[in-house]
PDB file of C-alpha atoms and ligand atoms in Angstrom:
ATOM      1  CA  MET U   1       0.000   0.000   0.000  1.00 97.00           C
ATOM      2  CA  ILE U   2       1.146   3.526  -0.744  1.00 98.00           C
ATOM      3  CA  VAL U   3       0.441   6.190   1.863  1.00 98.00           C
ATOM      4  CA  VAL U   4       0.763   9.774   0.639  1.00 98.00           C
ATOM      5  CA  LEU U   5       1.831  12.208   3.364  1.00 98.00           C
ATOM      6  CA  LEU U   6       0.577  15.681   2.566  1.00 98.00           C
ATOM      7  CA  GLY U   7       1.014  18.942   4.393  1.00 98.00           C
ATOM      8  CA  PRO U   8       3.131  22.071   4.543  1.00 96.00           C
ATOM      9  CA  PRO U   9       6.894  22.167   5.096  1.00 94.00           C
ATOM     10  CA  GLY U  10       7.727  21.888   8.794  1.00 93.00           C
ATOM     11  CA  VAL U  11       4.543  20.061   9.751  1.00 96.00           C
ATOM     12  CA  GLY U  12       6.452  16.940  10.842  1.00 95.00           C
ATOM     13  CA  LYS U  13       5.677  14.462   8.038  1.00 96.00           C
ATOM     14  CA  GLY U  14       9.312  13.355   7.829  1.00 96.00           C
ATOM     15  CA  THR U  15       9.650  12.904  11.586  1.00 96.00           C
ATOM     16  CA  GLN U  16       6.539  10.748  11.662  1.00 97.00           C
ATOM     17  CA  ALA U  17       7.439   8.709   8.587  1.00 98.00           C
ATOM     18  CA  ALA U  18      10.948   7.982   9.894  1.00 98.00           C
ATOM     19  CA  ALA U  19       9.626   6.941  13.316  1.00 97.00           C
ATOM     20  CA  LEU U  20       6.943   4.668  11.841  1.00 97.00           C
ATOM     21  CA  ALA U  21       9.337   3.045   9.366  1.00 98.00           C
ATOM     22  CA  GLY U  22      11.768   2.386  12.219  1.00 96.00           C
ATOM     23  CA  GLN U  23       9.094   0.746  14.309  1.00 95.00           C
ATOM     24  CA  GLU U  24       6.959  -1.316  11.911  1.00 96.00           C
ATOM     25  CA  ASP U  25       8.191  -4.250   9.821  1.00 96.00           C
ATOM     26  CA  GLY U  26       7.676  -3.751   6.109  1.00 96.00           C
ATOM     27  CA  TRP U  27       6.975  -0.024   6.387  1.00 98.00           C
ATOM     28  CA  THR U  28       9.379   2.145   4.390  1.00 98.00           C
ATOM     29  CA  HIS U  29       9.955   5.889   4.395  1.00 98.00           C
ATOM     30  CA  LEU U  30      10.656   7.484   1.013  1.00 98.00           C
ATOM     31  CA  SER U  31      11.528  11.185   1.257  1.00 98.00           C
ATOM     32  CA  THR U  32      12.272  12.974  -2.003  1.00 98.00           C
ATOM     33  CA  GLY U  33      13.884  15.816  -0.027  1.00 97.00           C
ATOM     34  CA  ASP U  34      16.302  13.311   1.562  1.00 97.00           C
ATOM     35  CA  LEU U  35      17.055  11.757  -1.850  1.00 98.00           C
ATOM     36  CA  LEU U  36      17.793  15.203  -3.276  1.00 98.00           C
ATOM     37  CA  ARG U  37      19.966  16.219  -0.311  1.00 98.00           C
ATOM     38  CA  ALA U  38      21.981  12.996  -0.774  1.00 98.00           C
ATOM     39  CA  GLU U  39      22.526  13.909  -4.453  1.00 97.00           C
ATOM     40  CA  VAL U  40      23.639  17.421  -3.472  1.00 98.00           C
ATOM     41  CA  GLU U  41      25.982  15.962  -0.858  1.00 98.00           C
ATOM     42  CA  ALA U  42      27.464  13.526  -3.392  1.00 98.00           C
ATOM     43  CA  GLY U  43      28.012  16.389  -5.839  1.00 98.00           C
ATOM     44  CA  SER U  44      26.268  14.496  -8.644  1.00 98.00           C
ATOM     45  CA  GLU U  45      25.028  16.198 -11.788  1.00 97.00           C
ATOM     46  CA  LEU U  46      21.448  15.809 -10.572  1.00 96.00           C
ATOM     47  CA  GLY U  47      22.427  17.273  -7.205  1.00 97.00           C
ATOM     48  CA  ARG U  48      24.074  20.278  -8.821  1.00 97.00           C
ATOM     49  CA  ALA U  49      21.026  20.888 -11.004  1.00 96.00           C
ATOM     50  CA  ALA U  50      18.585  20.478  -8.099  1.00 98.00           C
ATOM     51  CA  ARG U  51      20.465  22.635  -5.653  1.00 97.00           C
ATOM     52  CA  ARG U  52      19.538  26.032  -7.037  1.00 97.00           C
ATOM     53  CA  TYR U  53      15.837  25.189  -6.841  1.00 98.00           C
ATOM     54  CA  MET U  54      16.168  23.881  -3.299  1.00 97.00           C
ATOM     55  CA  ASP U  55      18.198  26.862  -2.108  1.00 96.00           C
ATOM     56  CA  ALA U  56      15.542  29.201  -3.488  1.00 97.00           C
ATOM     57  CA  GLY U  57      12.639  27.256  -1.977  1.00 96.00           C
ATOM     58  CA  ASP U  58      11.331  26.377  -5.432  1.00 98.00           C
ATOM     59  CA  LEU U  59      10.335  22.980  -6.752  1.00 98.00           C
ATOM     60  CA  VAL U  60      12.707  20.765  -8.712  1.00 98.00           C
ATOM     61  CA  PRO U  61      11.144  20.052 -12.151  1.00 98.00           C
ATOM     62  CA  ASP U  62       8.525  17.305 -12.290  1.00 98.00           C
ATOM     63  CA  GLU U  63      10.358  15.085 -14.796  1.00 97.00           C
ATOM     64  CA  VAL U  64      13.429  14.923 -12.531  1.00 97.00           C
ATOM     65  CA  MET U  65      11.302  14.011  -9.515  1.00 98.00           C
ATOM     66  CA  VAL U  66       9.204  11.413 -11.318  1.00 98.00           C
ATOM     67  CA  GLY U  67      12.367   9.848 -12.735  1.00 96.00           C
ATOM     68  CA  MET U  68      13.767   9.518  -9.205  1.00 96.00           C
ATOM     69  CA  VAL U  69      10.854   7.650  -7.648  1.00 97.00           C
ATOM     70  CA  ALA U  70       8.730   5.982 -10.337  1.00 97.00           C
ATOM     71  CA  ASP U  71      10.632   2.701 -10.243  1.00 97.00           C
ATOM     72  CA  ARG U  72      10.552   2.434  -6.439  1.00 97.00           C
ATOM     73  CA  ILE U  73       6.823   3.192  -6.426  1.00 98.00           C
ATOM     74  CA  SER U  74       6.053   0.601  -9.077  1.00 97.00           C
ATOM     75  CA  ARG U  75       7.762  -2.096  -6.969  1.00 97.00           C
ATOM     76  CA  THR U  76       5.588  -1.610  -3.867  1.00 96.00           C
ATOM     77  CA  GLY U  77       4.302  -5.044  -2.853  1.00 92.00           C
ATOM     78  CA  PRO U  78       0.817  -5.622  -1.400  1.00 88.00           C
ATOM     79  CA  ASP U  79       2.146  -6.347   2.100  1.00 88.00           C
ATOM     80  CA  GLN U  80       4.453  -3.343   2.215  1.00 95.00           C
ATOM     81  CA  VAL U  81       3.628   0.159   3.359  1.00 98.00           C
ATOM     82  CA  LEU U  82       5.458   2.866   1.437  1.00 98.00           C
ATOM     83  CA  LEU U  83       5.269   6.205   3.260  1.00 98.00           C
ATOM     84  CA  LEU U  84       5.676   8.856   0.580  1.00 98.00           C
ATOM     85  CA  ASP U  85       7.016  12.031   2.163  1.00 98.00           C
ATOM     86  CA  GLY U  86       7.343  15.130  -0.027  1.00 98.00           C
ATOM     87  CA  PHE U  87       5.999  13.494  -3.179  1.00 98.00           C
ATOM     88  CA  PRO U  88       3.717  14.244  -4.970  1.00 98.00           C
ATOM     89  CA  ARG U  89       3.974  18.022  -4.711  1.00 98.00           C
ATOM     90  CA  THR U  90       2.260  19.034  -7.979  1.00 98.00           C
ATOM     91  CA  PRO U  91      -0.791  17.792  -9.908  1.00 98.00           C
ATOM     92  CA  ALA U  92       1.536  16.371 -12.598  1.00 98.00           C
ATOM     93  CA  GLN U  93       3.430  14.403  -9.944  1.00 98.00           C
ATOM     94  CA  ALA U  94       0.141  13.108  -8.526  1.00 98.00           C
ATOM     95  CA  GLU U  95      -0.840  11.893 -12.011  1.00 98.00           C
ATOM     96  CA  ALA U  96       2.570  10.256 -12.463  1.00 98.00           C
ATOM     97  CA  LEU U  97       2.237   8.564  -9.077  1.00 98.00           C
ATOM     98  CA  ALA U  98      -1.189   7.200 -10.009  1.00 98.00           C
ATOM     99  CA  ALA U  99       0.247   5.859 -13.275  1.00 98.00           C
ATOM    100  CA  ALA U 100       3.325   4.249 -11.666  1.00 98.00           C
ATOM    101  CA  ALA U 101       1.648   2.728  -8.593  1.00 98.00           C
ATOM    102  CA  PRO U 102       0.390  -0.869  -8.712  1.00 97.00           C
ATOM    103  CA  GLY U 103      -3.407  -0.894  -9.251  1.00 95.00           C
ATOM    104  CA  GLY U 104      -5.376  -0.133  -6.090  1.00 94.00           C
ATOM    105  CA  SER U 105      -2.261   0.501  -3.985  1.00 97.00           C
ATOM    106  CA  ILE U 106      -2.883   4.203  -3.250  1.00 98.00           C
ATOM    107  CA  ARG U 107      -5.447   3.848  -0.507  1.00 97.00           C
ATOM    108  CA  LEU U 108      -4.610   6.591   1.973  1.00 98.00           C
ATOM    109  CA  ALA U 109      -3.538  10.233   1.906  1.00 98.00           C
ATOM    110  CA  LEU U 110      -2.796  11.763   5.297  1.00 98.00           C
ATOM    111  CA  TYR U 111      -3.080  15.528   5.459  1.00 98.00           C
ATOM    112  CA  PHE U 112      -0.976  16.880   8.341  1.00 98.00           C
ATOM    113  CA  SER U 113      -2.273  20.295   9.352  1.00 97.00           C
ATOM    114  CA  ALA U 114      -0.849  22.968  11.635  1.00 96.00           C
ATOM    115  CA  SER U 115      -1.135  26.755  11.821  1.00 94.00           C
ATOM    116  CA  ASP U 116       1.442  29.025  10.144  1.00 87.00           C
ATOM    117  CA  PRO U 117       3.024  30.256  13.420  1.00 89.00           C
ATOM    118  CA  VAL U 118       3.589  26.643  14.523  1.00 91.00           C
ATOM    119  CA  LEU U 119       5.128  25.756  11.139  1.00 91.00           C
ATOM    120  CA  GLU U 120       7.441  28.761  11.113  1.00 85.00           C
ATOM    121  CA  ALA U 121       8.611  28.050  14.658  1.00 88.00           C
ATOM    122  CA  ARG U 122       9.344  24.405  13.786  1.00 89.00           C
ATOM    123  CA  LEU U 123      11.186  25.337  10.576  1.00 89.00           C
ATOM    124  CA  MET U 124      13.286  28.012  12.277  1.00 87.00           C
ATOM    125  CA  GLY U 125      14.204  25.484  14.982  1.00 88.00           C
ATOM    126  CA  ARG U 126      15.455  22.908  12.471  1.00 84.00           C
ATOM    127  CA  GLY U 127      18.534  24.700  11.162  1.00 82.00           C
ATOM    128  CA  ARG U 128      18.638  23.172   7.667  1.00 88.00           C
ATOM    129  CA  SER U 129      20.409  25.315   5.045  1.00 87.00           C
ATOM    130  CA  ASP U 130      17.066  26.068   3.314  1.00 89.00           C
ATOM    131  CA  ASP U 131      15.455  27.023   6.629  1.00 88.00           C
ATOM    132  CA  THR U 132      16.176  30.761   6.497  1.00 89.00           C
ATOM    133  CA  ARG U 133      13.249  33.143   6.933  1.00 90.00           C
ATOM    134  CA  GLU U 134      13.114  34.180   3.258  1.00 92.00           C
ATOM    135  CA  VAL U 135      13.341  30.666   1.867  1.00 93.00           C
ATOM    136  CA  ILE U 136      10.773  29.437   4.399  1.00 91.00           C
ATOM    137  CA  GLN U 137       8.311  32.097   3.188  1.00 92.00           C
ATOM    138  CA  ARG U 138       8.891  31.009  -0.409  1.00 95.00           C
ATOM    139  CA  ARG U 139       8.420  27.327   0.435  1.00 95.00           C
ATOM    140  CA  LEU U 140       5.157  28.035   2.244  1.00 94.00           C
ATOM    141  CA  GLU U 141       3.982  30.084  -0.759  1.00 96.00           C
ATOM    142  CA  VAL U 142       4.908  27.315  -3.235  1.00 97.00           C
ATOM    143  CA  TYR U 143       3.138  24.835  -0.973  1.00 97.00           C
ATOM    144  CA  ARG U 144      -0.073  26.896  -0.876  1.00 97.00           C
ATOM    145  CA  GLU U 145      -0.108  27.563  -4.621  1.00 98.00           C
ATOM    146  CA  THR U 146       1.028  24.247  -6.059  1.00 98.00           C
ATOM    147  CA  THR U 147       0.829  21.456  -3.502  1.00 98.00           C
ATOM    148  CA  ALA U 148      -2.208  22.326  -1.371  1.00 98.00           C
ATOM    149  CA  PRO U 149      -4.641  21.656  -4.282  1.00 98.00           C
ATOM    150  CA  LEU U 150      -3.699  17.969  -3.956  1.00 98.00           C
ATOM    151  CA  ILE U 151      -5.654  17.884  -0.678  1.00 98.00           C
ATOM    152  CA  ALA U 152      -8.904  18.340  -2.606  1.00 98.00           C
ATOM    153  CA  TRP U 153      -7.725  15.889  -5.282  1.00 97.00           C
ATOM    154  CA  TYR U 154      -7.305  13.090  -2.725  1.00 98.00           C
ATOM    155  CA  ARG U 155     -10.424  14.132  -0.820  1.00 98.00           C
ATOM    156  CA  ASP U 156     -12.411  13.719  -4.056  1.00 98.00           C
ATOM    157  CA  GLN U 157     -10.994  10.211  -4.370  1.00 97.00           C
ATOM    158  CA  GLY U 158     -12.322   9.445  -0.889  1.00 98.00           C
ATOM    159  CA  ILE U 159      -8.938   8.520   0.611  1.00 98.00           C
ATOM    160  CA  LEU U 160      -8.016  11.685   2.541  1.00 98.00           C
ATOM    161  CA  ARG U 161      -7.727  11.713   6.341  1.00 98.00           C
ATOM    162  CA  GLU U 162      -6.743  14.822   8.251  1.00 98.00           C
ATOM    163  CA  VAL U 163      -4.191  14.624  11.068  1.00 98.00           C
ATOM    164  CA  ASP U 164      -3.980  17.373  13.689  1.00 98.00           C
ATOM    165  CA  ALA U 165      -0.218  17.898  13.658  1.00 97.00           C
ATOM    166  CA  GLU U 166      -0.107  20.398  16.513  1.00 96.00           C
ATOM    167  CA  ARG U 167      -0.165  17.578  19.077  1.00 96.00           C
ATOM    168  CA  SER U 168       2.857  15.813  20.581  1.00 95.00           C
ATOM    169  CA  ILE U 169       5.011  13.629  18.320  1.00 95.00           C
ATOM    170  CA  GLU U 170       3.894  10.547  20.286  1.00 96.00           C
ATOM    171  CA  ALA U 171       0.179  11.337  20.040  1.00 98.00           C
ATOM    172  CA  ILE U 172       0.410  11.917  16.287  1.00 98.00           C
ATOM    173  CA  GLN U 173       2.424   8.742  15.779  1.00 97.00           C
ATOM    174  CA  GLU U 174      -0.099   6.599  17.601  1.00 97.00           C
ATOM    175  CA  ASP U 175      -2.972   8.137  15.661  1.00 98.00           C
ATOM    176  CA  VAL U 176      -1.247   7.748  12.267  1.00 98.00           C
ATOM    177  CA  ALA U 177      -0.105   4.168  12.941  1.00 98.00           C
ATOM    178  CA  GLY U 178      -3.671   3.240  13.915  1.00 98.00           C
ATOM    179  CA  THR U 179      -5.134   4.821  10.794  1.00 98.00           C
ATOM    180  CA  ILE U 180      -2.652   3.058   8.509  1.00 98.00           C
ATOM    181  CA  ARG U 181      -3.245  -0.305  10.197  1.00 97.00           C
ATOM    182  CA  SER U 182      -7.007   0.042   9.847  1.00 96.00           C
ATOM    183  CA  VAL U 183      -6.770   0.887   6.140  1.00 96.00           C
ATOM    184  CA  LEU U 184      -4.375  -2.062   5.629  1.00 94.00           C
ATOM    185  CA  GLN U 185      -6.954  -4.380   7.181  1.00 92.00           C
ATOM    186  CA  GLU U 186      -9.739  -3.135   4.929  1.00 90.00           C
ATOM    187  CA  ALA U 187      -7.916  -4.579   1.915  1.00 70.00           C
TER     188      ALA U 187
HETATM  189  P1  LIG M 201      11.653  18.579   1.752  1.00 59.19           P
HETATM  190  O1  LIG M 201      12.760  17.915   2.475  1.00 59.19           O
HETATM  191  O2  LIG M 201      10.532  17.643   1.400  1.00 59.19           O
HETATM  192  O3  LIG M 201      11.170  19.820   2.454  1.00 59.19           O
HETATM  193  O4  LIG M 201      12.256  19.069   0.349  1.00 59.19           O
HETATM  194  C1  LIG M 201      13.309  20.021   0.281  1.00 59.19           C
HETATM  195  C2  LIG M 201      13.358  20.640  -1.092  1.00 59.19           C
HETATM  196  O5  LIG M 201      13.593  19.631  -2.083  1.00 59.19           O
HETATM  197  C3  LIG M 201      12.074  21.327  -1.544  1.00 59.19           C
HETATM  198  O6  LIG M 201      11.988  22.660  -1.062  1.00 59.19           O
HETATM  199  C4  LIG M 201      12.205  21.255  -3.068  1.00 59.19           C
HETATM  200  O7  LIG M 201      13.112  22.217  -3.543  1.00 59.19           O
HETATM  201  C5  LIG M 201      12.839  19.886  -3.263  1.00 59.19           C
HETATM  202  N1  LIG M 201      11.823  18.814  -3.421  1.00 59.19           N
HETATM  203  C6  LIG M 201      11.600  17.752  -2.589  1.00 59.19           C
HETATM  204  N2  LIG M 201      10.618  16.970  -3.045  1.00 59.19           N
HETATM  205  C7  LIG M 201      10.190  17.532  -4.218  1.00 59.19           C
HETATM  206  C8  LIG M 201       9.185  17.219  -5.158  1.00 59.19           C
HETATM  207  N3  LIG M 201       8.379  16.150  -4.993  1.00 59.19           N
HETATM  208  N4  LIG M 201       9.037  18.041  -6.228  1.00 59.19           N
HETATM  209  C9  LIG M 201       9.830  19.102  -6.402  1.00 59.19           C
HETATM  210  N5  LIG M 201      10.782  19.484  -5.538  1.00 59.19           N
HETATM  211  C10 LIG M 201      10.981  18.708  -4.454  1.00 59.19           C
END
Protein backbone atom coordinates (compact mmCIF):
# COMPACT_ATOMS: atom_id res chain seq x y z
CA MET A 1 0.00 0.00 0.00
CA ILE A 2 1.15 3.53 -0.74
CA VAL A 3 0.44 6.19 1.86
CA VAL A 4 0.76 9.77 0.64
CA LEU A 5 1.83 12.21 3.36
CA LEU A 6 0.58 15.68 2.57
CA GLY A 7 1.01 18.94 4.39
CA PRO A 8 3.13 22.07 4.54
CA PRO A 9 6.89 22.17 5.10
CA GLY A 10 7.73 21.89 8.79
CA VAL A 11 4.54 20.06 9.75
CA GLY A 12 6.45 16.94 10.84
CA LYS A 13 5.68 14.46 8.04
CA GLY A 14 9.31 13.36 7.83
CA THR A 15 9.65 12.90 11.59
CA GLN A 16 6.54 10.75 11.66
CA ALA A 17 7.44 8.71 8.59
CA ALA A 18 10.95 7.98 9.89
CA ALA A 19 9.63 6.94 13.32
CA LEU A 20 6.94 4.67 11.84
CA ALA A 21 9.34 3.05 9.37
CA GLY A 22 11.77 2.39 12.22
CA GLN A 23 9.09 0.75 14.31
CA GLU A 24 6.96 -1.32 11.91
CA ASP A 25 8.19 -4.25 9.82
CA GLY A 26 7.68 -3.75 6.11
CA TRP A 27 6.97 -0.02 6.39
CA THR A 28 9.38 2.14 4.39
CA HIS A 29 9.96 5.89 4.40
CA LEU A 30 10.66 7.48 1.01
CA SER A 31 11.53 11.18 1.26
CA THR A 32 12.27 12.97 -2.00
CA GLY A 33 13.88 15.82 -0.03
CA ASP A 34 16.30 13.31 1.56
CA LEU A 35 17.06 11.76 -1.85
CA LEU A 36 17.79 15.20 -3.28
CA ARG A 37 19.97 16.22 -0.31
CA ALA A 38 21.98 13.00 -0.77
CA GLU A 39 22.53 13.91 -4.45
CA VAL A 40 23.64 17.42 -3.47
CA GLU A 41 25.98 15.96 -0.86
CA ALA A 42 27.46 13.53 -3.39
CA GLY A 43 28.01 16.39 -5.84
CA SER A 44 26.27 14.50 -8.64
CA GLU A 45 25.03 16.20 -11.79
CA LEU A 46 21.45 15.81 -10.57
CA GLY A 47 22.43 17.27 -7.21
CA ARG A 48 24.07 20.28 -8.82
CA ALA A 49 21.03 20.89 -11.00
CA ALA A 50 18.58 20.48 -8.10
CA ARG A 51 20.47 22.63 -5.65
CA ARG A 52 19.54 26.03 -7.04
CA TYR A 53 15.84 25.19 -6.84
CA MET A 54 16.17 23.88 -3.30
CA ASP A 55 18.20 26.86 -2.11
CA ALA A 56 15.54 29.20 -3.49
CA GLY A 57 12.64 27.26 -1.98
CA ASP A 58 11.33 26.38 -5.43
CA LEU A 59 10.33 22.98 -6.75
CA VAL A 60 12.71 20.77 -8.71
CA PRO A 61 11.14 20.05 -12.15
CA ASP A 62 8.53 17.30 -12.29
CA GLU A 63 10.36 15.09 -14.80
CA VAL A 64 13.43 14.92 -12.53
CA MET A 65 11.30 14.01 -9.52
CA VAL A 66 9.20 11.41 -11.32
CA GLY A 67 12.37 9.85 -12.73
CA MET A 68 13.77 9.52 -9.20
CA VAL A 69 10.85 7.65 -7.65
CA ALA A 70 8.73 5.98 -10.34
CA ASP A 71 10.63 2.70 -10.24
CA ARG A 72 10.55 2.43 -6.44
CA ILE A 73 6.82 3.19 -6.43
CA SER A 74 6.05 0.60 -9.08
CA ARG A 75 7.76 -2.10 -6.97
CA THR A 76 5.59 -1.61 -3.87
CA GLY A 77 4.30 -5.04 -2.85
CA PRO A 78 0.82 -5.62 -1.40
CA ASP A 79 2.15 -6.35 2.10
CA GLN A 80 4.45 -3.34 2.21
CA VAL A 81 3.63 0.16 3.36
CA LEU A 82 5.46 2.87 1.44
CA LEU A 83 5.27 6.20 3.26
CA LEU A 84 5.68 8.86 0.58
CA ASP A 85 7.02 12.03 2.16
CA GLY A 86 7.34 15.13 -0.03
CA PHE A 87 6.00 13.49 -3.18
CA PRO A 88 3.72 14.24 -4.97
CA ARG A 89 3.97 18.02 -4.71
CA THR A 90 2.26 19.03 -7.98
CA PRO A 91 -0.79 17.79 -9.91
CA ALA A 92 1.54 16.37 -12.60
CA GLN A 93 3.43 14.40 -9.94
CA ALA A 94 0.14 13.11 -8.53
CA GLU A 95 -0.84 11.89 -12.01
CA ALA A 96 2.57 10.26 -12.46
CA LEU A 97 2.24 8.56 -9.08
CA ALA A 98 -1.19 7.20 -10.01
CA ALA A 99 0.25 5.86 -13.27
CA ALA A 100 3.32 4.25 -11.67
CA ALA A 101 1.65 2.73 -8.59
CA PRO A 102 0.39 -0.87 -8.71
CA GLY A 103 -3.41 -0.89 -9.25
CA GLY A 104 -5.38 -0.13 -6.09
CA SER A 105 -2.26 0.50 -3.99
CA ILE A 106 -2.88 4.20 -3.25
CA ARG A 107 -5.45 3.85 -0.51
CA LEU A 108 -4.61 6.59 1.97
CA ALA A 109 -3.54 10.23 1.91
CA LEU A 110 -2.80 11.76 5.30
CA TYR A 111 -3.08 15.53 5.46
CA PHE A 112 -0.98 16.88 8.34
CA SER A 113 -2.27 20.29 9.35
CA ALA A 114 -0.85 22.97 11.63
CA SER A 115 -1.14 26.75 11.82
CA ASP A 116 1.44 29.02 10.14
CA PRO A 117 3.02 30.26 13.42
CA VAL A 118 3.59 26.64 14.52
CA LEU A 119 5.13 25.76 11.14
CA GLU A 120 7.44 28.76 11.11
CA ALA A 121 8.61 28.05 14.66
CA ARG A 122 9.34 24.41 13.79
CA LEU A 123 11.19 25.34 10.58
CA MET A 124 13.29 28.01 12.28
CA GLY A 125 14.20 25.48 14.98
CA ARG A 126 15.45 22.91 12.47
CA GLY A 127 18.53 24.70 11.16
CA ARG A 128 18.64 23.17 7.67
CA SER A 129 20.41 25.31 5.05
CA ASP A 130 17.07 26.07 3.31
CA ASP A 131 15.46 27.02 6.63
CA THR A 132 16.18 30.76 6.50
CA ARG A 133 13.25 33.14 6.93
CA GLU A 134 13.11 34.18 3.26
CA VAL A 135 13.34 30.67 1.87
CA ILE A 136 10.77 29.44 4.40
CA GLN A 137 8.31 32.10 3.19
CA ARG A 138 8.89 31.01 -0.41
CA ARG A 139 8.42 27.33 0.44
CA LEU A 140 5.16 28.03 2.24
CA GLU A 141 3.98 30.08 -0.76
CA VAL A 142 4.91 27.32 -3.24
CA TYR A 143 3.14 24.83 -0.97
CA ARG A 144 -0.07 26.90 -0.88
CA GLU A 145 -0.11 27.56 -4.62
CA THR A 146 1.03 24.25 -6.06
CA THR A 147 0.83 21.46 -3.50
CA ALA A 148 -2.21 22.33 -1.37
CA PRO A 149 -4.64 21.66 -4.28
CA LEU A 150 -3.70 17.97 -3.96
CA ILE A 151 -5.65 17.88 -0.68
CA ALA A 152 -8.90 18.34 -2.61
CA TRP A 153 -7.73 15.89 -5.28
CA TYR A 154 -7.30 13.09 -2.73
CA ARG A 155 -10.42 14.13 -0.82
CA ASP A 156 -12.41 13.72 -4.06
CA GLN A 157 -10.99 10.21 -4.37
CA GLY A 158 -12.32 9.45 -0.89
CA ILE A 159 -8.94 8.52 0.61
CA LEU A 160 -8.02 11.68 2.54
CA ARG A 161 -7.73 11.71 6.34
CA GLU A 162 -6.74 14.82 8.25
CA VAL A 163 -4.19 14.62 11.07
CA ASP A 164 -3.98 17.37 13.69
CA ALA A 165 -0.22 17.90 13.66
CA GLU A 166 -0.11 20.40 16.51
CA ARG A 167 -0.17 17.58 19.08
CA SER A 168 2.86 15.81 20.58
CA ILE A 169 5.01 13.63 18.32
CA GLU A 170 3.89 10.55 20.29
CA ALA A 171 0.18 11.34 20.04
CA ILE A 172 0.41 11.92 16.29
CA GLN A 173 2.42 8.74 15.78
CA GLU A 174 -0.10 6.60 17.60
CA ASP A 175 -2.97 8.14 15.66
CA VAL A 176 -1.25 7.75 12.27
CA ALA A 177 -0.11 4.17 12.94
CA GLY A 178 -3.67 3.24 13.92
CA THR A 179 -5.13 4.82 10.79
CA ILE A 180 -2.65 3.06 8.51
CA ARG A 181 -3.25 -0.30 10.20
CA SER A 182 -7.01 0.04 9.85
CA VAL A 183 -6.77 0.89 6.14
CA LEU A 184 -4.37 -2.06 5.63
CA GLN A 185 -6.95 -4.38 7.18
CA GLU A 186 -9.74 -3.13 4.93
CA ALA A 187 -7.92 -4.58 1.92
P1 LIG B 1 11.65 18.58 1.75
O1 LIG B 1 12.76 17.91 2.48
O2 LIG B 1 10.53 17.64 1.40
O3 LIG B 1 11.17 19.82 2.45
O4 LIG B 1 12.26 19.07 0.35
C1 LIG B 1 13.31 20.02 0.28
C2 LIG B 1 13.36 20.64 -1.09
O5 LIG B 1 13.59 19.63 -2.08
C3 LIG B 1 12.07 21.33 -1.54
O6 LIG B 1 11.99 22.66 -1.06
C4 LIG B 1 12.21 21.25 -3.07
O7 LIG B 1 13.11 22.22 -3.54
C5 LIG B 1 12.84 19.89 -3.26
N1 LIG B 1 11.82 18.81 -3.42
C6 LIG B 1 11.60 17.75 -2.59
N2 LIG B 1 10.62 16.97 -3.05
C7 LIG B 1 10.19 17.53 -4.22
C8 LIG B 1 9.18 17.22 -5.16
N3 LIG B 1 8.38 16.15 -4.99
N4 LIG B 1 9.04 18.04 -6.23
C9 LIG B 1 9.83 19.10 -6.40
N5 LIG B 1 10.78 19.48 -5.54
C10 LIG B 1 10.98 18.71 -4.45
